[in-house]
Amino acid sequence: MFRAASRSLRATKYRPKRLVEPARMFSVSTIRTEGLRLNSLDTFTEEESMFRDSVKRFAVDVVGPKVREMDEKESMDPTIIQGLFEQGLMGIETSAEHGGAEASFVSAIIAIEELAKIDPSVSVMCDVHNTLVNTILRKFGTKEQQDKWLPLLSESKLGSFCLSEPASGSDAFALQTRAKKDGDHWVINGSKMWITNSHEAEIFLIFANVDPSKGYKGITCFIATKDMGVQIAKKEEKLGIRASSTCTLNFDDLRIPADNIIGGEGKGYKLAIEILNEGRIGIAAQMLGLAQGAFDKAVPYTYQRTQFGQPIGTFQGMQFQIAEAAVELETARLLTYNAARRKEEGRSFTKEAAMAKYWASQVAQHVSGSAIEWCGGVGFTRETGIEKFWRDSKIGAIYEGTSNIQLQTIAKFIQQEYSR
């Protein structure tokens, strides 16, 4: 559905209608620079709006009925994964030539946000697959690698990004996994930890050091398949995003063809840094969608629940809390889409991505926690699903760079700007 829609829209390129402006207008300020119209951050192309509507329908109709069962079983329903592929949501930016939707980066962010409004577990699966796995192959893979792997990743095979290890979390480049050359193969030994999608994935991007004497400059990215001998070990039992698998992986003399190096020997650290900056915008979108999902579930209840002769949402104390949450949501949305647009425009976005991820994760925890309180005892039960949003929110401050790492990144940019 997404592939057909995006191709149709590309054939008839979307152009916003030109507004006819009166001679004097005091209520509207329109800025133009040589034919460029500057729009608000919540202005989307026709294609992006279609993506939002379609993903929303899929999330509500297909994902929604399975959320509680998947959470309690701590397992992703295979039909959800299949549905994501069938809907074209696993190759959003990938070219049509490689089976993808060939849509914008913002479209990917929209999809992640809309899925998270219903189930952040499904959202992060889609996020990691698109913004990390697919993007590395699209940006750094050879033509032969793209022709081989991207169609599989677009149409049927789930991908996993394998960087973190027991001794290398925030210090990602202290990894201990090693790779040694053996003829026309590389042999990998080591382990990975906290790996998203790993239980269901069939394609793995593995970061290993080919020359420890060079430090992080020896880190190299390899592509492997499960049937090569990737061992799925312990599956973590987590506080939140339970349906999203998080496992330990072991590699014992894992043989990978030399052609499966992505980006060249010793270039893995560069790939990881660049890709994780993009991935942080994806996590910001996930946390934004999560917070909005909790808000959308809880607020209507406050106008239905009556105490002391009036809906609880009409008491001033509640009104102020709801209003503050709405402001927080809007600020997180603006930060997230500003970072996404900057990335799409080819401008620097590392600081903006860090800001978006940091703030969206804070907002997700605050809004989802408040949503429980607004609904009282009902919000504390599993029946409503509101408490799940709060449990899911905690991971936002941890993965793809902790909140402290985001603040450190932001502070470095401030120092560079003001210490000249």
XYZ file of C-alpha atoms in Angstrom:
420
model
C 0.000 0.000 0.000
C 2.742 2.496 0.960
C 4.913 1.613 -2.018
C 2.089 2.134 -4.502
C 1.005 5.386 -2.886
C 4.497 6.854 -2.762
C 5.225 5.975 -6.393
C 1.958 7.574 -7.484
C 2.755 10.738 -5.572
C 6.286 10.909 -6.980
C 4.837 10.732 -10.482
C 2.640 13.769 -9.740
C 4.948 15.791 -7.561
C 3.244 17.559 -4.679
C 3.430 21.348 -4.798
C 1.725 23.431 -2.137
C -0.830 25.881 -3.537
C 0.266 29.464 -3.603
C -1.704 31.615 -1.225
C -3.304 34.805 -2.519
C -2.368 37.492 -0.044
C -4.334 40.690 0.573
C -2.584 44.014 0.338
C -2.438 44.371 4.119
C -2.679 41.590 6.656
C -1.723 42.164 10.254
C -2.628 38.727 11.639
C -0.330 36.711 9.354
C 3.401 37.061 8.846
C 4.691 35.263 5.741
C 8.408 35.154 5.042
C 9.646 34.487 1.521
C 13.219 34.198 0.268
C 13.637 33.941 -3.485
C 10.786 31.530 -4.107
C 11.253 29.585 -0.861
C 8.239 29.497 1.396
C 9.070 28.904 5.055
C 6.423 26.716 6.642
C 5.660 25.684 10.203
C 7.243 22.497 11.511
C 3.896 20.704 11.409
C 3.534 21.222 7.661
C 3.782 17.921 5.797
C 3.754 16.917 2.159
C 0.806 15.015 0.765
C 2.883 11.833 0.782
C 3.847 12.296 4.435
C 0.225 12.949 5.415
C -0.848 9.783 3.602
C 1.814 7.849 5.498
C 0.508 9.158 8.804
C -3.085 8.206 8.012
C -2.149 4.742 6.747
C 0.176 3.905 9.651
C -2.437 5.132 12.111
C -5.048 2.780 10.620
C -2.629 -0.153 10.726
C -1.603 0.631 14.307
C -5.162 0.970 15.576
C -6.756 -1.874 13.619
C -3.977 -4.475 13.507
C -1.559 -3.738 16.353
C -4.051 -2.411 18.905
C -5.980 -5.647 19.553
C -2.738 -7.563 20.250
C -0.916 -5.084 22.498
C -1.895 -6.449 25.906
C -1.400 -10.091 24.932
C 2.063 -9.410 23.467
C 3.059 -7.426 26.556
C 1.998 -10.164 28.961
C 3.570 -12.936 26.882
C 6.686 -10.782 26.352
C 6.677 -11.822 22.717
C 6.092 -10.136 19.352
C 3.222 -11.652 17.371
C 4.658 -12.889 14.033
C 1.617 -11.531 12.199
C 2.563 -8.014 13.301
C 6.032 -8.388 11.790
C 4.520 -9.785 8.616
C 2.025 -6.922 8.540
C 4.782 -4.319 8.814
C 6.486 -5.827 5.772
C 3.247 -6.091 3.816
C 2.428 -2.457 4.538
C 5.825 -1.310 3.251
C 6.905 -0.071 6.677
C 10.196 -1.962 6.792
C 11.812 -0.166 3.875
C 10.458 3.358 4.198
C 13.465 5.217 2.782
C 14.712 2.306 0.683
C 14.429 2.773 -3.078
C 11.591 1.233 -5.080
C 14.282 -0.624 -7.021
C 15.118 -2.475 -3.808
C 11.497 -3.084 -2.812
C 11.113 -0.053 -0.562
C 8.644 2.828 -0.366
C 11.300 5.406 -1.353
C 9.776 7.911 1.056
C 11.341 10.675 3.153
C 13.189 10.416 6.454
C 10.357 12.432 7.989
C 7.957 9.726 6.773
C 9.977 7.192 8.771
C 9.747 9.428 11.849
C 5.995 9.782 11.336
C 5.597 6.004 11.143
C 7.617 5.479 14.340
C 5.546 8.097 16.166
C 2.180 6.696 15.060
C 3.102 3.113 15.965
C 4.285 4.244 19.407
C 0.901 5.822 20.149
C -0.462 2.274 20.185
C 2.562 0.110 21.116
C 6.110 1.413 21.659
C 7.407 -2.181 21.327
C 6.270 -2.404 17.709
C 7.517 1.134 17.146
C 11.097 0.421 18.267
C 11.230 -2.733 16.144
C 10.318 -0.674 13.087
C 12.649 2.150 14.170
C 15.805 0.056 14.596
C 15.148 -1.817 11.360
C 14.704 1.403 9.355
C 16.913 4.086 10.916
C 19.866 1.855 11.837
C 20.011 -1.344 9.774
C 18.574 -0.138 6.472
C 20.295 3.225 6.657
C 23.770 1.727 7.111
C 23.309 -0.382 3.987
C 21.794 2.472 1.983
C 24.562 4.889 2.930
C 27.651 2.732 3.191
C 26.932 -0.530 1.392
C 28.374 -1.286 -2.048
C 25.962 -1.637 -4.945
C 26.341 -5.413 -4.753
C 25.558 -5.380 -1.024
C 22.547 -3.137 -1.531
C 21.208 -5.310 -4.351
C 21.577 -8.414 -2.195
C 20.393 -7.261 1.214
C 18.016 -4.316 0.842
C 15.242 -6.260 -0.966
C 15.322 -8.864 1.818
C 15.168 -6.177 4.501
C 12.336 -4.401 2.691
C 10.175 -7.432 2.098
C 10.749 -10.283 4.551
C 13.844 -10.325 6.840
C 14.027 -8.436 10.133
C 17.330 -6.714 10.894
C 19.263 -6.208 14.122
C 22.004 -3.696 15.041
C 24.682 -5.315 17.229
C 26.964 -2.785 18.923
C 26.524 -2.901 22.734
C 28.409 -5.380 24.913
C 28.582 -6.184 28.636
C 31.616 -3.895 29.051
C 30.722 -1.267 26.457
C 27.481 0.630 26.940
C 27.859 4.403 26.819
C 31.541 3.792 26.016
C 30.459 1.928 22.902
C 33.920 1.741 21.371
C 35.414 -0.232 24.256
C 33.911 -3.326 22.647
C 35.755 -6.609 23.027
C 34.358 -8.642 20.110
C 37.211 -9.566 17.765
C 37.456 -10.496 14.104
C 40.430 -12.230 12.483
C 41.052 -12.752 8.787
C 41.095 -16.366 7.587
C 41.495 -16.579 3.820
C 38.422 -15.113 2.164
C 36.498 -15.068 5.454
C 36.571 -13.260 8.782
C 36.164 -15.247 12.002
C 34.327 -13.426 14.797
C 34.471 -14.279 18.495
C 32.765 -12.426 21.311
C 29.327 -11.477 22.551
C 26.788 -8.676 22.381
C 24.243 -7.541 24.943
C 20.976 -5.536 24.941
C 20.406 -6.240 21.243
C 16.977 -5.132 19.985
C 15.063 -7.356 17.512
C 17.605 -10.127 18.033
C 15.179 -12.947 18.827
C 13.206 -12.523 15.572
C 15.947 -11.088 13.344
C 17.528 -12.989 10.484
C 20.046 -10.334 9.417
C 22.593 -8.857 11.844
C 24.985 -5.919 11.597
C 27.861 -6.896 13.895
C 30.560 -4.505 15.067
C 33.911 -6.144 15.858
C 37.513 -4.982 16.183
C 39.875 -6.328 13.497
C 42.964 -4.664 15.007
C 42.795 -3.846 18.742
C 46.175 -2.078 18.530
C 44.415 0.696 16.611
C 41.761 1.146 19.288
C 38.406 2.307 17.968
C 39.934 2.701 14.492
C 40.001 -1.079 14.224
C 36.239 -1.392 14.620
C 34.559 -2.820 11.530
C 30.944 -3.511 10.604
C 30.019 -6.976 9.280
C 26.731 -8.278 7.952
C 25.715 -11.792 8.960
C 22.676 -14.036 8.858
C 21.360 -16.174 11.677
C 22.103 -19.398 9.783
C 25.813 -18.532 9.697
C 25.911 -19.437 13.374
C 24.720 -16.399 15.327
C 23.753 -17.760 18.753
C 20.749 -16.169 20.463
C 21.423 -16.585 24.186
C 19.600 -15.013 27.113
C 16.390 -13.117 26.386
C 15.976 -10.291 28.908
C 12.862 -9.948 31.069
C 12.233 -6.210 31.104
C 10.198 -3.555 32.879
C 8.785 -2.218 29.622
C 8.702 -2.679 25.839
C 8.303 -6.352 26.711
C 7.149 -7.508 23.271
C 10.359 -6.108 21.769
C 13.049 -8.756 22.121
C 16.311 -7.815 23.836
C 18.882 -10.609 23.897
C 22.499 -11.515 24.464
C 24.254 -12.837 21.344
C 27.275 -15.117 21.280
C 29.740 -15.593 18.421
C 31.967 -18.664 18.551
C 34.191 -18.804 15.468
C 31.441 -17.166 13.412
C 32.666 -17.249 9.809
C 31.621 -14.340 7.634
C 32.609 -13.836 3.972
C 35.085 -11.006 3.421
C 32.577 -9.396 1.037
C 30.276 -8.821 4.008
C 32.260 -5.902 5.426
C 30.267 -2.671 5.179
C 32.076 0.624 4.633
C 35.597 -0.832 4.734
C 37.928 -2.167 7.401
C 38.282 0.085 10.426
C 35.353 2.315 9.421
C 32.816 0.828 11.810
C 33.175 3.545 14.448
C 32.424 6.220 11.859
C 29.337 4.352 10.660
C 28.063 3.852 14.198
C 28.484 7.497 15.228
C 26.701 8.828 12.169
C 23.883 6.295 12.267
C 23.233 6.636 16.004
C 22.756 10.381 15.555
C 19.931 9.603 13.129
C 18.635 6.834 15.361
C 18.220 9.268 18.239
C 15.628 11.165 16.236
C 13.799 7.861 15.859
C 13.829 7.281 19.617
C 12.596 10.844 20.145
C 9.688 10.047 17.817
C 8.987 6.831 19.717
C 8.885 8.686 23.044
C 6.752 11.454 21.532
C 4.238 8.929 20.223
C 4.233 7.088 23.555
C 3.480 10.288 25.475
C 0.753 11.263 23.032
C -0.774 7.784 23.274
C -0.981 8.023 27.082
C -2.407 11.551 26.842
C -5.035 10.479 24.288
C -6.181 7.615 26.515
C -6.277 9.501 29.797
C -7.676 12.941 28.971
C -11.120 11.787 27.708
C -11.545 9.853 30.962
C -11.128 13.066 32.981
C -14.221 14.503 31.272
C -16.234 11.328 31.859
C -15.322 10.722 35.514
C -17.468 12.863 37.825
C -16.630 13.779 41.430
C -18.223 16.446 43.611
C -20.813 17.028 40.934
C -18.494 17.824 38.017
C -16.032 16.110 35.626
C -12.615 15.912 37.265
C -11.011 17.396 34.149
C -12.863 20.688 34.786
C -11.222 21.304 38.161
C -8.572 24.009 37.842
C -5.817 21.830 39.306
C -6.469 19.164 36.668
C -6.823 21.738 33.889
C -3.375 23.131 34.671
C -1.774 19.673 34.705
C -3.355 18.737 31.377
C -2.364 22.073 29.842
C 1.236 21.698 31.013
C 1.389 18.184 29.549
C 0.051 19.506 26.231
C 2.805 22.151 26.168
C 5.447 19.521 26.903
C 4.109 17.350 24.097
C 4.246 20.235 21.651
C 7.817 21.152 22.589
C 8.919 17.523 22.165
C 7.147 17.399 18.792
C 8.833 20.582 17.573
C 12.286 19.430 18.680
C 11.809 16.034 17.030
C 10.580 17.311 13.687
C 13.106 20.131 13.634
C 15.908 17.577 13.974
C 14.300 15.384 11.291
C 13.928 18.250 8.826
C 17.508 19.411 9.424
C 18.751 15.892 8.738
C 16.679 15.747 5.561
C 18.000 19.120 4.396
C 21.595 17.986 4.794
C 22.268 20.409 7.651
C 24.025 19.605 10.932
C 21.635 17.923 13.340
C 23.697 16.161 16.029
C 22.900 18.717 18.742
C 19.257 18.916 17.693
C 18.929 15.111 17.706
C 20.391 14.966 21.218
C 18.002 17.672 22.397
C 15.017 15.911 20.857
C 15.867 12.519 22.356
C 16.662 13.934 25.782
C 13.525 16.052 26.050
C 11.116 13.578 24.459
C 12.239 10.862 26.894
C 11.661 13.239 29.831
C 8.242 14.210 28.509
C 7.292 10.569 27.944
C 8.003 9.678 31.560
C 6.219 12.732 32.953
C 3.112 12.618 30.757
C 2.603 8.850 31.020
C 3.066 9.022 34.795
C 0.595 11.898 35.063
C -1.874 10.007 32.855
C -1.985 7.197 35.432
C -2.709 9.681 38.205
C -5.425 11.457 36.202
C -7.258 8.132 35.897
C -6.722 7.177 39.537
C -7.149 3.513 40.409
C -8.334 2.701 36.898
C -5.095 4.060 35.450
C -3.101 1.820 37.779
C -4.703 -1.331 36.381
C -3.529 -3.186 33.292
C -6.995 -3.073 31.758
C -6.642 0.462 30.379
C -3.107 0.037 29.051
C -2.091 3.432 30.450
C 0.316 1.931 32.972
C 2.083 0.159 30.099
C 2.976 3.505 28.540
C 4.693 4.508 31.783
C 6.619 1.225 31.967
C 7.648 1.601 28.332
C 8.738 5.206 28.820
C 11.683 4.463 31.114
C 13.834 2.970 28.346
C 13.867 6.281 26.473
C 16.398 7.702 28.919
C 18.661 4.671 28.472
C 19.018 3.233 24.975
C 20.738 4.767 21.951
C 22.562 7.088 24.341
C 21.556 7.777 27.952
C 20.128 11.153 28.970
C 23.503 12.086 30.482
C 25.220 11.321 27.166
C 22.697 13.550 25.371
C 23.328 16.387 27.829
C 27.081 15.943 27.404
C 26.684 16.169 23.614
C 24.568 19.328 23.892
C 27.058 20.877 26.326
C 29.967 20.241 23.929
C 28.190 22.150 21.172
C 27.447 25.031 23.557
C 31.082 25.127 24.630
C 32.250 25.202 21.012
C 29.901 28.062 20.256
C 30.707 30.238 23.258
C 34.422 29.569 23.889
C 35.745 30.842 20.578
